[in-house]
Amino acid sequence: MVYFAKSDALNRLPKQFFADLVVKTNAAIAKGYDVINLGQGNPDQPTPPHIVKSLQEAAANPLYHKYSPFRGYDFLKEAIATFYKREYDVDLDPKTEVAILFGSKTGLVEIGECLLNSGDTVLMPDPGYPDYLSGFALANLNMELMPLREENAFLPDYGSMPESLLDKAKLMFLNYPNNPTSATAPADFFEETVKTAEQHNICVLHDFAYGALGFDGEKPRSFLQTPGAKEVGIETYTLSKTYNMAGWRVGFALGNKSVIEAIELFQDHYFVSLFGGIQEASAKALLGPQDCVHELVQRYETRRNAFFDAAKKIGWNAVPSKGSFFGWLPVPKGYSSESFFEYVLEKAHVVLAPGVGFGAGGENYVRIGLLSEPDRLTEAVERIGKLHLFD
Ligand SMILES: Cc1ncc(COP(=O)(O)O)c(C=O)c1O
């Protein structure tokens, strides 16, 4: 066989840090241990039945057996605009301010190639969602980190960033509710973001993947609620978490017209839009009853309470999650995030996600997923408690 070498773009792609952890987790499961896996971020609940039923019905419609319109059906874009108006009081023109994505990950990865050129600078939160790096690598961007520190409530501190860096940056990624820290963003932070972006001519991409998931009665804010946000950026949203539709691959990008047009143009060349039946069921999800979303938030909040109450009992003190379905907790003294992961997997058969996998800024933390029922979450903490690491 002739070996065909990969392109430079593929060779630049980052190593998947979490792939090794999956191997170690599977090895522990293969040994027959009762492993509690808190390391992953895959919603555990099924898609609500009324949404599944709409897809089943729509699948029989011969219209959808043809190519979909390249940029998606108008009815879905209109449903998205209606959803944003209803949920956030944000006005969007469905024709020019909404692009449909194959899951929001596609938008996050393609935006670099849509807007920037090789060597241009992009600002990335540290810690941050590792998939952002894939797009930066493909577009050959210069990535600079914005530290998210606990003392700043895991928000970037623009005032401490050099002016020259802000001047150089063309694109900034933000994500609240945040993966991995579970922090949320207040209105004044987004106002400061708009001001900074205006001053330095930076395009903001706010990743709102966990937009539906806020606790203690606090609804996470959309970046687009901020005056001037549409002038300087876009928001990406996904049905993956809100409606447990991760396998369906439905997301959207919303906001600045020039950015939306760039995404649409890029996608005209790469894809034909999503299967029409999925678009119809997605519109029904957005416009239909929302009890399923309220129940889901309640479910995650109950799990969050169970986990953090149990953690407190063993002396593992951390700020309870404000949003998302993650928790972000410190590692005990004497451990790195990886050595803590290894030790807890070996001795307690609990899988945690080492913070360093989200960037050097995550080193002293681990991320847990609230994707098991309260009894399993409590048991995981109790097993860790028996190791007496927090006494
Ligand atoms: C922060 C963040 N953004 C985006 C995504 C991508 O979601 P999707 O591609 O399913 O829309 C995820 C998925 O886990 C995520 O955690």
XYZ file of C-alpha atoms and ligand atoms in Angstrom:
407
model
C 0.000 0.000 0.000
C 1.254 3.467 -0.839
C 1.262 5.592 2.297
C -0.354 8.942 1.587
C 0.833 11.496 4.098
C -1.675 13.714 5.857
C -1.889 17.390 4.981
C -0.163 20.010 7.117
C -3.622 21.093 8.335
C -4.389 17.618 9.690
C -0.950 17.292 11.203
C -1.571 20.499 13.140
C -4.663 19.056 14.852
C -4.287 18.721 18.629
C -3.969 15.340 20.298
C -7.266 14.251 21.858
C -6.324 14.371 25.554
C -9.435 12.552 26.675
C -8.936 9.575 24.308
C -6.294 8.119 26.690
C -8.665 8.471 29.606
C -11.363 6.546 27.782
C -8.835 3.707 27.254
C -7.977 3.693 30.993
C -11.661 3.804 31.942
C -12.500 0.912 29.619
C -9.594 -1.101 31.033
C -11.033 -0.693 34.554
C -14.499 -1.725 33.313
C -12.984 -4.759 31.525
C -11.457 -5.863 34.833
C -15.017 -6.123 36.138
C -15.039 -3.103 38.463
C -18.266 -1.172 39.025
C -16.930 2.048 37.523
C -18.846 5.311 38.073
C -17.970 7.475 35.089
C -18.239 11.189 35.832
C -15.685 12.032 33.146
C -17.891 12.514 30.119
C -20.320 15.118 28.840
C -22.946 13.111 26.973
C -26.559 13.874 28.037
C -27.922 10.684 29.645
C -31.658 11.272 29.130
C -33.584 10.453 25.930
C -35.024 13.053 23.571
C -38.592 13.935 24.721
C -41.130 11.610 23.028
C -43.099 14.365 21.265
C -39.929 15.418 19.400
C -39.098 11.819 18.435
C -42.690 11.390 17.221
C -42.414 14.472 14.974
C -39.324 13.008 13.345
C -41.043 9.653 12.839
C -43.933 11.384 11.072
C -41.745 13.793 9.129
C -39.503 10.974 7.891
C -42.406 9.756 5.739
C -42.744 13.089 3.917
C -41.365 12.652 0.360
C -40.409 16.332 0.257
C -37.679 15.567 2.778
C -36.301 12.721 0.710
C -34.976 15.284 -1.745
C -32.068 17.607 -1.111
C -32.938 20.199 1.519
C -32.448 23.869 0.575
C -28.705 24.547 0.920
C -29.167 26.978 3.791
C -31.981 25.042 5.468
C -35.757 25.429 5.530
C -37.201 28.872 6.276
C -39.607 27.330 8.805
C -36.682 26.259 11.006
C -34.982 29.656 10.830
C -38.307 31.307 11.698
C -38.775 28.896 14.623
C -35.284 29.770 15.895
C -36.053 33.502 15.713
C -39.374 32.928 17.548
C -37.571 30.862 20.202
C -34.970 33.619 20.806
C -37.667 36.272 21.038
C -39.683 34.157 23.477
C -36.760 33.028 25.644
C -34.463 36.077 25.547
C -36.460 38.933 24.010
C -33.838 39.085 21.240
C -34.991 40.137 17.754
C -33.408 38.217 14.880
C -34.077 38.383 11.162
C -34.443 34.708 10.232
C -33.246 35.392 6.676
C -29.992 37.157 7.469
C -29.167 36.612 11.128
C -29.595 32.842 11.519
C -27.473 29.998 10.094
C -28.232 26.324 10.702
C -25.307 24.161 11.795
C -24.678 20.405 11.984
C -24.433 20.712 15.757
C -22.830 23.822 17.179
C -19.410 22.129 17.073
C -19.388 22.609 13.288
C -19.793 26.361 13.696
C -17.078 26.552 16.332
C -14.636 24.661 14.138
C -15.421 26.430 10.840
C -15.541 30.030 12.086
C -11.740 30.405 11.941
C -11.662 29.446 8.266
C -14.696 31.657 7.594
C -13.248 34.873 8.997
C -9.507 34.663 9.605
C -6.331 34.038 7.654
C -3.299 31.960 8.502
C -1.368 33.531 11.406
C -4.250 35.702 12.639
C -4.821 35.795 16.394
C -7.749 34.226 18.228
C -8.420 34.484 21.975
C -9.319 31.271 23.758
C -10.458 30.851 27.366
C -8.122 28.790 29.557
C -9.479 26.404 30.730
C -11.788 25.936 27.756
C -13.631 23.441 25.586
C -10.902 21.540 23.687
C -12.793 21.299 20.384
C -12.172 25.011 19.778
C -8.521 24.127 19.183
C -9.375 21.943 16.198
C -10.688 24.894 14.185
C -7.740 27.062 15.170
C -5.358 24.346 13.981
C -7.143 23.813 10.651
C -7.104 27.561 9.919
C -3.504 27.824 11.208
C -4.356 30.548 13.712
C -2.210 32.026 16.426
C -4.003 31.169 19.669
C -3.603 33.335 22.754
C -5.091 32.345 26.098
C -7.440 34.290 28.341
C -7.062 32.893 31.880
C -10.311 32.085 33.706
C -9.463 32.354 37.390
C -11.612 31.399 40.331
C -10.998 34.812 41.963
C -12.533 36.432 38.837
C -15.543 34.089 38.925
C -14.010 32.272 35.916
C -14.503 35.307 33.645
C -11.641 36.754 31.560
C -10.227 39.981 32.970
C -9.869 42.255 29.927
C -8.229 44.944 32.074
C -5.265 42.696 32.777
C -4.728 41.760 29.125
C -2.104 43.771 27.211
C -3.617 46.356 24.836
C -1.301 45.071 22.100
C -2.835 41.603 22.454
C -6.384 42.957 22.248
C -5.406 45.037 19.205
C -3.948 41.994 17.491
C -6.885 39.677 18.232
C -9.492 39.228 15.490
C -11.724 36.663 17.152
C -12.614 35.813 20.756
C -14.320 32.697 22.064
C -16.483 32.832 25.175
C -18.737 30.173 26.685
C -21.266 30.691 29.506
C -22.635 28.656 31.226
C -19.073 27.443 31.008
C -17.598 24.103 30.184
C -15.621 23.094 32.229
C -15.977 25.547 35.161
C -19.823 25.665 35.268
C -19.662 29.450 35.809
C -22.306 31.781 34.379
C -21.802 35.324 33.057
C -23.522 38.415 34.463
C -24.930 41.173 32.244
C -22.131 43.622 33.066
C -19.471 41.168 31.908
C -21.176 40.899 28.515
C -21.454 44.710 28.393
C -17.720 44.973 29.010
C -17.158 42.348 26.319
C -19.095 44.407 23.759
C -17.114 47.515 24.707
C -13.785 45.683 24.442
C -14.765 44.110 21.124
C -15.838 47.509 19.719
C -12.641 49.220 20.861
C -10.344 46.563 19.442
C -12.373 45.407 16.457
C -12.704 41.819 17.680
C -15.419 39.422 16.547
C -16.952 37.662 19.568
C -18.249 34.116 19.332
C -20.322 33.258 22.383
C -20.848 29.521 22.696
C -24.230 29.155 24.436
C -24.331 25.342 24.337
C -25.561 25.181 27.951
C -27.892 28.159 27.592
C -30.906 26.302 28.978
C -29.123 24.988 32.048
C -29.064 27.495 34.906
C -29.683 26.707 38.583
C -31.208 28.355 41.623
C -33.859 30.062 39.509
C -31.276 31.925 37.417
C -31.782 31.753 33.685
C -28.449 32.074 31.863
C -28.145 35.221 29.767
C -27.779 35.167 26.025
C -24.881 37.352 24.824
C -27.305 38.748 22.237
C -29.364 40.337 25.053
C -26.507 42.798 25.478
C -26.969 46.120 23.641
C -24.588 46.199 20.649
C -23.815 42.447 20.763
C -25.062 41.843 17.227
C -22.701 44.551 15.978
C -19.668 42.669 17.248
C -20.445 38.998 17.173
C -22.532 35.887 17.088
C -23.859 33.290 19.459
C -23.983 29.554 18.796
C -26.810 27.479 20.261
C -27.532 23.759 20.156
C -30.453 21.415 20.691
C -27.993 18.805 22.046
C -28.329 19.803 25.685
C -31.653 21.670 25.827
C -33.646 18.771 24.384
C -31.212 15.841 24.807
C -30.692 15.762 21.048
C -26.899 15.360 20.936
C -27.119 12.579 18.353
C -29.356 14.594 16.027
C -26.684 17.228 15.303
C -28.748 20.410 15.286
C -27.267 23.782 16.128
C -27.415 27.371 14.917
C -25.357 30.522 14.733
C -27.147 33.813 15.389
C -26.308 37.476 15.215
C -23.965 39.596 13.118
C -25.112 39.503 9.472
C -21.653 39.540 7.926
C -20.521 36.606 10.060
C -23.723 34.666 9.358
C -23.264 35.263 5.624
C -19.651 33.991 5.841
C -20.815 30.822 7.606
C -23.609 30.275 5.072
C -21.190 30.702 2.166
C -18.704 28.278 3.703
C -21.462 25.742 4.291
C -22.852 26.139 0.729
C -19.581 24.557 -0.369
C -19.239 21.896 2.293
C -22.758 20.638 2.955
C -26.353 20.428 1.946
C -28.420 21.266 5.024
C -29.727 18.789 7.612
C -32.306 16.116 6.735
C -35.661 17.917 6.374
C -37.371 15.618 8.892
C -34.824 16.622 11.518
C -35.410 20.274 10.681
C -39.173 19.817 11.109
C -38.782 17.994 14.445
C -36.302 20.665 15.605
C -38.807 23.431 14.847
C -41.407 21.494 16.861
C -38.946 21.177 19.752
C -38.369 24.947 19.781
C -42.017 25.933 19.392
C -43.704 23.104 21.335
C -44.261 22.611 25.070
C -41.185 23.399 27.145
C -42.055 21.368 30.272
C -39.386 18.863 29.211
C -36.737 21.591 29.502
C -37.941 22.737 32.921
C -37.967 19.121 34.139
C -34.461 18.595 32.789
C -33.090 21.660 34.584
C -34.752 20.454 37.783
C -33.203 17.025 37.333
C -29.700 18.456 36.922
C -30.217 20.784 39.883
C -31.259 17.855 42.108
C -28.145 15.988 40.995
C -25.980 19.047 41.573
C -27.348 19.384 45.109
C -26.761 15.689 45.837
C -23.186 15.819 44.560
C -22.109 19.039 46.270
C -23.838 18.146 49.570
C -21.973 14.823 49.602
C -18.690 16.554 48.650
C -19.093 19.000 51.526
C -19.544 16.091 53.941
C -16.133 14.648 53.010
C -14.439 18.061 53.190
C -14.205 18.476 49.405
C -15.154 22.143 49.262
C -16.066 23.779 45.975
C -18.430 26.395 44.596
C -21.618 24.543 43.545
C -22.274 24.761 39.795
C -24.301 27.752 38.633
C -25.117 26.278 35.239
C -24.267 23.584 32.641
C -24.300 19.933 33.713
C -20.787 19.981 35.102
C -19.115 20.546 38.438
C -15.595 21.972 38.825
C -13.743 20.984 41.951
C -10.213 21.429 43.286
C -7.766 18.533 43.494
C -6.420 17.707 46.967
C -2.958 18.877 48.070
C -0.079 16.895 46.637
C -1.898 15.839 43.476
C -1.940 17.067 39.911
C -5.265 16.777 38.104
C -3.942 13.716 36.253
C -2.460 11.959 39.284
C -5.738 12.567 41.167
C -7.660 11.088 38.233
C -5.356 8.012 38.212
C -5.567 7.513 41.973
C -9.346 7.856 42.177
C -9.845 5.532 39.203
C -7.558 2.905 40.722
C -8.775 3.065 44.325
C -12.415 4.206 44.060
C -13.275 3.197 40.465
C -14.633 6.665 39.830
C -13.745 8.513 36.623
C -13.140 12.275 36.817
C -12.004 14.534 33.975
C -8.580 16.033 34.815
C -8.717 19.814 34.511
C -5.450 19.995 32.596
C -7.260 18.411 29.630
C -9.023 21.788 29.246
C -5.752 23.743 29.292
C -2.966 24.556 31.736
C -5.383 26.875 33.584
C -7.405 23.816 34.626
C -4.484 22.084 36.315
C -5.672 22.249 39.892
C -9.202 21.056 39.179
C -11.277 18.142 38.000
C -14.555 18.286 36.124
C -17.438 16.018 36.983
C -20.543 15.412 34.869
C -23.956 15.491 36.541
C -25.073 12.798 34.153
C -25.944 10.022 36.621
C -28.747 9.838 39.140
C -28.207 11.252 42.673
C -27.551 7.856 44.297
C -24.643 7.150 41.942
C -23.246 10.662 42.344
C -23.410 10.349 46.129
C -21.815 6.916 46.002
C -18.969 8.265 43.855
C -18.246 10.967 46.440
C -18.499 8.491 49.322
C -15.996 6.198 47.615
C -13.623 9.146 47.179
C -14.274 10.085 50.841
C -12.947 6.680 51.958
C -9.546 7.643 50.509
C -9.283 10.436 53.170
C -7.743 12.929 50.784
C -9.663 15.928 52.123
C -9.479 15.238 55.899
C -18.906 24.087 25.463
C -19.456 23.271 24.355
N -19.685 23.856 23.193
C -20.173 23.164 22.148
C -20.439 21.829 22.242
C -20.902 21.114 21.009
O -22.201 20.722 21.053
P -22.983 20.243 19.746
O -21.976 20.085 18.633
O -23.591 18.944 20.116
O -23.953 21.300 19.430
C -20.229 21.168 23.449
C -20.496 19.723 23.554
O -20.215 19.057 24.490
C -19.715 21.904 24.539
O -19.473 21.340 25.717
